[in-house]
Coordinates of C-alpha atoms and ligand atoms in Angstrom, one line a residue:
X1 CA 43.5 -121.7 25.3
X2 CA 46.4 -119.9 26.9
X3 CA 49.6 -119.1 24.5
X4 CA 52.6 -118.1 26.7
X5 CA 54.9 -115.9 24.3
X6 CA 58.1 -117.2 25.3
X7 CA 57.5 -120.1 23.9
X8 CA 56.0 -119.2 20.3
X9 CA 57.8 -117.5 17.5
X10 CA 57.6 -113.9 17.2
X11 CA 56.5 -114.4 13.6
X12 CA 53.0 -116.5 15.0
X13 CA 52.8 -113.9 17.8
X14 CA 52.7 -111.1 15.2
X15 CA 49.8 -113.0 13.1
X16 CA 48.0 -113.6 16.3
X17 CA 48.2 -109.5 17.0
X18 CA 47.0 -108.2 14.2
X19 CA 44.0 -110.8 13.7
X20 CA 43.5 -109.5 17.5
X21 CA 44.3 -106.2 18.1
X22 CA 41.8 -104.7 15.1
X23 CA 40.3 -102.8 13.6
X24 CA 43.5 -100.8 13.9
X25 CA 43.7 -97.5 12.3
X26 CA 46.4 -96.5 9.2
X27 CA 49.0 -93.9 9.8
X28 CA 50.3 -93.5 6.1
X29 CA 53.3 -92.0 7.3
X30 CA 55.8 -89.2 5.3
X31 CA 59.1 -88.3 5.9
X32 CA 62.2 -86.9 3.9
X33 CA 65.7 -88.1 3.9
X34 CA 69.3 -85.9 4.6
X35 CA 69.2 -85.5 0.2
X36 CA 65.6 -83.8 0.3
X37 CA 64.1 -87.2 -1.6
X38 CA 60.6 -88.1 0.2
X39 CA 59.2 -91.4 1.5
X40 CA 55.9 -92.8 1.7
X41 CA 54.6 -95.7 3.9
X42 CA 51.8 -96.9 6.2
X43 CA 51.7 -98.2 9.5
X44 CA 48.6 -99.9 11.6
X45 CA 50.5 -100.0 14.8
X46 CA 49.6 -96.6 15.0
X47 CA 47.3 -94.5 17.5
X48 CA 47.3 -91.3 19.3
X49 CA 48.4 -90.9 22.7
X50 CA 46.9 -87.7 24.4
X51 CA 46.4 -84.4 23.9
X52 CA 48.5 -82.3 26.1
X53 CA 51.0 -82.4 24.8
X54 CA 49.4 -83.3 21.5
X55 CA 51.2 -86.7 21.0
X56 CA 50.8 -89.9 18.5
X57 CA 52.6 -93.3 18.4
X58 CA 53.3 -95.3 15.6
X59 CA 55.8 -98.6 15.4
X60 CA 58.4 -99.3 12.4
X61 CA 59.9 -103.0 13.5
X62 CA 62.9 -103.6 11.7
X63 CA 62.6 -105.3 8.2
X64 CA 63.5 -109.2 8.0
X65 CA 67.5 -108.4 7.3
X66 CA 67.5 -106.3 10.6
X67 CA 67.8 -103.4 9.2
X68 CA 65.9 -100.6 10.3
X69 CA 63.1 -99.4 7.6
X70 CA 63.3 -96.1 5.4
X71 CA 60.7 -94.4 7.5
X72 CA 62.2 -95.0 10.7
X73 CA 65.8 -94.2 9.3
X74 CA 64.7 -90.7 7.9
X75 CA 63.0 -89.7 11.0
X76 CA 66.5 -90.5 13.1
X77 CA 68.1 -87.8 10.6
X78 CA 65.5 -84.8 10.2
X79 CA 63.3 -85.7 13.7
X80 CA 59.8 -84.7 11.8
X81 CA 57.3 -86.7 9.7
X82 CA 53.7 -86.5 8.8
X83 CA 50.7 -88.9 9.7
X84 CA 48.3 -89.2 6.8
X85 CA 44.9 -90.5 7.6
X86 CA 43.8 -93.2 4.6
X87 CA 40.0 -93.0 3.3
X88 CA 38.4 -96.1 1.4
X89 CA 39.3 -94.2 -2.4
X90 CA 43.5 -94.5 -1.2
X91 CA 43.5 -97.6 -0.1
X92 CA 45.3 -99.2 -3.3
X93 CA 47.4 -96.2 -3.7
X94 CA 48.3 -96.8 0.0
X95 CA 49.1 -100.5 0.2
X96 CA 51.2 -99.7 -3.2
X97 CA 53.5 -97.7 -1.1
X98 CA 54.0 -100.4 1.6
X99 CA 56.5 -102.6 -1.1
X100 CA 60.1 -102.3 -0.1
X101 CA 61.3 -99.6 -2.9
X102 CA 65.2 -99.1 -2.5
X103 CA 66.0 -96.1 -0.1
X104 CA 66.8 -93.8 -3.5
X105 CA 62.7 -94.4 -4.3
X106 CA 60.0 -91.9 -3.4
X107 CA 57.1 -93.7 -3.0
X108 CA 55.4 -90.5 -3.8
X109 CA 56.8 -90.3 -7.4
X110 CA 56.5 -94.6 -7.7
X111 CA 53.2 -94.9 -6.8
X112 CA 51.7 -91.8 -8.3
X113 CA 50.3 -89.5 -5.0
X114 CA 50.4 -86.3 -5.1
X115 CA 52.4 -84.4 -2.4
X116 CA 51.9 -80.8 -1.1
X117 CA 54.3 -78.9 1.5
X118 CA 53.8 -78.6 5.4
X119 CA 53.8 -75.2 7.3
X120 CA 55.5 -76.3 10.0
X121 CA 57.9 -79.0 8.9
X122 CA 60.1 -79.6 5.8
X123 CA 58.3 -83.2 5.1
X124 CA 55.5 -83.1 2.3
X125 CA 52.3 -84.5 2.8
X126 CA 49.8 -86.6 1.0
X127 CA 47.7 -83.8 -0.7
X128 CA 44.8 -85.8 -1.3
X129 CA 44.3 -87.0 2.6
X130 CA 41.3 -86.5 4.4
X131 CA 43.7 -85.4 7.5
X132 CA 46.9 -85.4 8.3
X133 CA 49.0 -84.2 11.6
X134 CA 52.5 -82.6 11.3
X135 CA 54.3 -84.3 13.4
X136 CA 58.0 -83.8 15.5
X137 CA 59.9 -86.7 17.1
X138 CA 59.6 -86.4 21.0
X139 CA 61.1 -90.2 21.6
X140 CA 62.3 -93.2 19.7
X141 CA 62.8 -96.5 21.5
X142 CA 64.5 -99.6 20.5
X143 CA 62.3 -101.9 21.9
X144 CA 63.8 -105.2 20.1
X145 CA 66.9 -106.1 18.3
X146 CA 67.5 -108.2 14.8
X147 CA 64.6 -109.6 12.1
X148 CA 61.2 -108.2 13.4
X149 CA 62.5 -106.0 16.4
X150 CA 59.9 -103.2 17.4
X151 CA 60.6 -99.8 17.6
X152 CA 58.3 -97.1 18.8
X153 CA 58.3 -93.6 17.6
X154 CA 56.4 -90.6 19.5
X155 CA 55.6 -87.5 17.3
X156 CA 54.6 -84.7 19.1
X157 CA 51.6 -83.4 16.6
X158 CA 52.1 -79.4 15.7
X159 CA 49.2 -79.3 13.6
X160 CA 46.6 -81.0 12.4
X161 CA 45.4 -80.3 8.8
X162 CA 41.6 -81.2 7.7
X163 CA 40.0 -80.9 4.2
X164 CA 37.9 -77.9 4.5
X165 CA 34.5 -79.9 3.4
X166 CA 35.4 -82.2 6.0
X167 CA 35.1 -79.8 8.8
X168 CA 31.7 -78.4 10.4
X169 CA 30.4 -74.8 10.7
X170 CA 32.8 -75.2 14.7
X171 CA 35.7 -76.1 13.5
X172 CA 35.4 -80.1 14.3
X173 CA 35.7 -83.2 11.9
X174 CA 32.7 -84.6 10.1
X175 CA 33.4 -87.4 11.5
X176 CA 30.6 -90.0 9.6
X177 CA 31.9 -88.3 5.8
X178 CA 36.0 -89.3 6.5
X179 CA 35.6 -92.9 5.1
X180 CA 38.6 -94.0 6.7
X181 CA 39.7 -97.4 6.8
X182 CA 41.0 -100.1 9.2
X183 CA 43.6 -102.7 9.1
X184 CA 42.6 -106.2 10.0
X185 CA 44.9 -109.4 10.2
X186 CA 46.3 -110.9 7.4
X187 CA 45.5 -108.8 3.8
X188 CA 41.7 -107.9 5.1
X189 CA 40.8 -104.4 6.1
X190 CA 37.6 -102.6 7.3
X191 CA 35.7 -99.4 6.4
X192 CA 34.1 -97.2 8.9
X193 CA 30.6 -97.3 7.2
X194 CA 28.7 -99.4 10.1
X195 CA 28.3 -96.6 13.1
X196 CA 26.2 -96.7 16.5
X197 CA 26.1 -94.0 19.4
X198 CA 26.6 -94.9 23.1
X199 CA 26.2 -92.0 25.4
X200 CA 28.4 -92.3 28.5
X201 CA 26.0 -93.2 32.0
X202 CA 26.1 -90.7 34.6
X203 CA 26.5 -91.7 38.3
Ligands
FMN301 C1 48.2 -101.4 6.0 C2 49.6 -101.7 6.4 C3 50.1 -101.5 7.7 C4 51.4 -101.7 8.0 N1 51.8 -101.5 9.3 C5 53.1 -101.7 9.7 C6 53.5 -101.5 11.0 O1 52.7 -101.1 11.9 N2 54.8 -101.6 11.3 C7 55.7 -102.0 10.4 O2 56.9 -102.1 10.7 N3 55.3 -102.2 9.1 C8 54.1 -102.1 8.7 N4 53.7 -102.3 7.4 C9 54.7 -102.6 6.4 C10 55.4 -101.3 5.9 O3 54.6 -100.4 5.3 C11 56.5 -101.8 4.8 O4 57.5 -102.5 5.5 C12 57.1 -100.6 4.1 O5 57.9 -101.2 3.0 C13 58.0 -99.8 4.9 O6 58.5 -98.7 4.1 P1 59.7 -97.8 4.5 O7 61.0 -98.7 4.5 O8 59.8 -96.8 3.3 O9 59.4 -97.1 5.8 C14 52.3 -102.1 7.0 C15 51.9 -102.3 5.7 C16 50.5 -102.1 5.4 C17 50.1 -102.4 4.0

């Protein structure tokens, strides 16, 4: 079956996305707004991008009035927001935060998690994260206009922060004992519990 986009409506090409581009991994993302007040929200269309420069993606479309969402908005005004990564034990504390609370809201204070300050940027983050990456804007695009209309942000990451049990005796992520989860389509989601090794062939 072949389904040309231009003739389906963006709202069917968005389920058929997520059901197919997944598991996708959760940026539960921070930012801070011109008045100092904090915002809290995740985002699947997230990934990173490379690592020189040290650089992540993640994309807030525009909410179904058009306008553009809290997140995005604060990131226009102070140019720096935090990635948290979400383990399995967040995950309702996470998806709390993803309800539209008016812009005067911190999900931080509504939803009960507990924020800590950066070093690098004035954005807290979520204290109880397994990681998260300080992040500055390098590029936002307006990809689409109106009800749905993608927009992609580009953070350049200026550091990374790990939970010290989390890290081994070189410095890198334990990796297996993160417990992250994944975003599937629809409400399901997916917890990194069923690993397997492939070692890359030589030639
Ligand atoms: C797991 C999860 C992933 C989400 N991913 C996205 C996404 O990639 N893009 C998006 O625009 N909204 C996404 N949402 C919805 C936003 O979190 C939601 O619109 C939220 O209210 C935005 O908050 P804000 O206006 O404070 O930024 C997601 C929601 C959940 C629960």
């Amino acid at each position: 079956m072949i389904f040309t986009t231009e003739n389906l409506p963006s709202r069917d090409i968005y389920r058929m996305m997520v059901s197919l581009i997944a598991p996708r991994p959760i940026a539960w993302v921070s930012t801070r707004d011109r008045g100092g007040r904090s915002n809290l929200a995740p985002y699947s269309f997230f990934n990173g991008v490379g690592s020189n420069p040290p650089c992540l993606m993640f994309a807030p479309a525009n909410r179904s009035d058009g306008m553009k969402k809290d997140t995005l908005l604060n990131i226009e005004q102070s140019n720096e927001f935090v990635v948290n990564l979400v383990s399995h034990s967040q995950s309702e504390s996470m998806n709390q935060t993803a309800a539209e609370y008016p812009q005067d809201v911190s999900e931080f204070e509504a939803c009960g998690v507990e924020s800590t300050p950066s070093v690098h940027i004035d954005v807290p983050r979520v204290s109880g994260a397994v990681a998260s990456f300080e992040c500055e804007a390098m590029q936002i695009l307006h990809l689409g206009e109106g009800p749905g209309g993608a927009n992609l942000v580009i953070g350049r990451i200026l550091a990374i922060h790990i939970q010290d049990e989390l890290v081994d005796d070189q410095g890198f992520p334990l990796a297996e004992q993160l417990d992250l989860i994944g975003r599937l389509g629809g409400s399901s989601y997916v917890r990194v519990s069923d690993r397997f090794d492939l070692k890359r062939p030589k030639l």
